[in-house]
């Protein structure tokens, strides 16, 4: 139904783009239409970066410049064919998109915004001060416009061409965002570590988002330069970067946001152009106040208004019925039990003077449930983070399934078959429960960038398959009835279980659980024991950190005890329970006056910098 | 040799201005994890309010042309007080309209709102003082002082002395006084600071007041060297922020160090190829981010998993 409404909309817009230029021949109106198309094009890509991947860029005027000057130099100076130059503009902009993405991998949030401002300013300085090549404020004349059959584009053709380009951009970006790429961008946006833990390379997706936005901004620049047959440094200002970003923020992050933003702001811009002061003042006021009134942008405001007026719109579609129990992809070839799966030797990690992990050896065997216990601050979470690649070891080696994984990125380790959950929940909060699990299936969805970008049938097929499997996983963990709820609307215990579902979706051979029972009531803890045994029965080896000793003793085959970063004991639960060093670690030595009783005792006086586990982690 | 010495001296003076603004970024960032993206416009406002302050003290209208004999040391000091007070108040306004409503909101809304606030300030400044640059004579005159053959303007010496003095003051206040301790406590943990009876909201407002006044002071100090222009803010703020990144945004001494380093770099590169100044700064940032993303004196922030 939604798909049909979209199709009708697209046809209507296409018809409007085709017909309007026949209705009016007023050059000003046609120019405004052209500008709406250009601004939409730039904003649609920027929306992927800003709205979906969460990387604020305030330097996209720089990428606009790359496209514009590529076209200008290639056609006016090097005599290239304008079409070829137009394509080259997109390619050059993509290359610069990679360049501007590099700092984004090192800094986050406001500092990144500042660095992108820096990029924009540097480009502005280069084109205005490097006169020999870029001709500064005088600009480059004689940029060759696009032409068909030797006839140069007039105002009408520009509207048609830009409209077609904008429509194509919309269709491609919509197709991309609907599937695994859209989910991966959102995952990177909400929780980078969790995205890595399911095999998504944060690095690649950030670069990809920058490249997409760079291409659309570069093409927008090329269009402007070719339509005006002129470009100068006057076009490339910080104000332009702000304007692009404002379109995205004002419009909202829905796929239709940039369209609304482009229409409203381009019209406003054209209307206010006579009074430049008021124009800029209005941008300032919009930046300041639009966010008060419409934190979700114009499209968000319209959506919530529509939901209030027509409550039927919020009704959720029925879930498809899915038959069959969920199985691991390797279920047929059940791994031989008791085989060495993961082996860590001599692991060592220090933060300054604090040594959370000191020369620890670890052996994980297939088919077992291993438990990692120890007082708060013993280094349990640090060890888990080292095994999953989040914290690099200072020394020592980790081999998983015979392969050295000590230097691999978390997403590579995940792809090899190590899944994990987090002590402090790291769900993709704004996504539905179902989509969280689908993110877990990311590496299992066999659809490439091109397939998704063009919305080929293969991508839809893969998407349906992933949806079915996600539902089976949810059924396996009794979460089916919550499938379409937002992840952060679930009660705490179910959120923990959803993390488990997401980790399972990666089809792990080894599952690392960081305090899966933290915050659960006794009843839920009982359920968890049953769930973990069922997971083991699927053929997944488990290593879990826990403070609930009843849970640990009930399900573990093997218990490893850490204290002050060192392994002080390991063996069967019964063995460990009677080990004098373990008792001393938990209850304190006899001469300790502040010893606390009970199996789950927390130690009071531990180093202030707690890099390891415990409730503070 | 003389040219290099001269570049070093004026680089240090320029660096003093960057360091002041960078310190302002540090103060609000450490307390609220936000800072004013429109700081450059605040600097502009500081410069123009100072110009008008000087005119007022000379008994003229606020937009009259400024003559060198209008500017005495006493009036300059007076206009400094005016500028810092006005900017401090502007900082309060900024905090309540553009920062507080958005703190903690997803998507860095405060970045946009502070930019918006800055644009509004810039356009108000345009409406009041117009687009052309205003020459602000230095109260110490323009006679070049010779140091080992290198010529240096008295204003540059004053900028250097004043910025170092202010920074020393802030450093001492942060380390030795009760209020400094409170600021540092808020920076560590707002919740814990509240529980210890510290008025966190007052400290946060204070942080914005100090940060904005520093921008005002920087505007007043730099105006006699570069002339006051409505459009000078963005690049200055960007360089100051680069200084903060280079030195370490979460370390006040790092921000000061970064400011001076950047000033020196800019002056020395400018000696060689003037058009490479901005690019060299950007290269330095990339280099620092690649090798030591937390900045030279910054502390690495370990993200908890």
Short mmCIF file of N, CA and C in Angstrom, two decimals, chain A residues 317-323 434 464 467-469 471-472 480 483-484:
data_model
loop_
_atom_site.label_atom_id
_atom_site.label_comp_id
_atom_site.label_asym_id
_atom_site.label_seq_id
_atom_site.Cartn_x
_atom_site.Cartn_y
_atom_site.Cartn_z
N UNK A 317 1.25 -2.82 10.46
CA UNK A 317 0.90 -3.89 9.53
C UNK A 317 1.03 -5.24 10.22
N UNK A 318 0.22 -6.22 9.80
CA UNK A 318 0.33 -7.53 10.42
C UNK A 318 1.65 -8.20 10.05
N UNK A 319 2.15 -9.02 10.96
CA UNK A 319 3.41 -9.72 10.68
C UNK A 319 3.13 -10.95 9.84
N UNK A 320 3.99 -11.26 8.92
CA UNK A 320 3.81 -12.51 8.20
C UNK A 320 4.04 -13.68 9.15
N UNK A 321 3.26 -14.72 8.95
CA UNK A 321 3.46 -15.92 9.78
C UNK A 321 4.68 -16.65 9.26
N UNK A 322 5.52 -17.08 10.17
CA UNK A 322 6.74 -17.77 9.75
C UNK A 322 6.77 -19.13 10.40
N UNK A 323 6.95 -20.12 9.59
CA UNK A 323 6.96 -21.48 10.12
C UNK A 323 8.40 -21.93 10.32
N UNK A 434 12.40 -5.77 15.43
CA UNK A 434 12.68 -6.58 14.25
C UNK A 434 13.91 -6.06 13.51
N UNK A 464 13.28 -9.90 2.20
CA UNK A 464 12.20 -10.74 2.72
C UNK A 464 12.76 -11.93 3.49
N UNK A 467 13.90 -10.82 6.78
CA UNK A 467 12.76 -10.57 7.66
C UNK A 467 12.23 -11.86 8.25
N UNK A 468 12.12 -12.89 7.42
CA UNK A 468 11.62 -14.18 7.90
C UNK A 468 12.54 -14.77 8.96
N UNK A 469 13.85 -14.70 8.66
CA UNK A 469 14.78 -15.28 9.62
C UNK A 469 14.74 -14.51 10.94
N UNK A 471 12.28 -12.97 12.23
CA UNK A 471 11.08 -13.37 12.98
C UNK A 471 11.27 -14.72 13.67
N UNK A 472 11.98 -15.62 12.98
CA UNK A 472 12.23 -16.93 13.61
C UNK A 472 13.13 -16.78 14.83
N UNK A 480 8.42 -12.43 19.75
CA UNK A 480 7.64 -12.17 18.54
C UNK A 480 6.61 -11.07 18.70
N UNK A 483 7.75 -7.50 18.04
CA UNK A 483 8.59 -7.30 16.86
C UNK A 483 8.55 -5.89 16.31
N UNK A 484 7.40 -5.24 16.33
CA UNK A 484 7.30 -3.93 15.67
C UNK A 484 7.40 -2.76 16.64
#
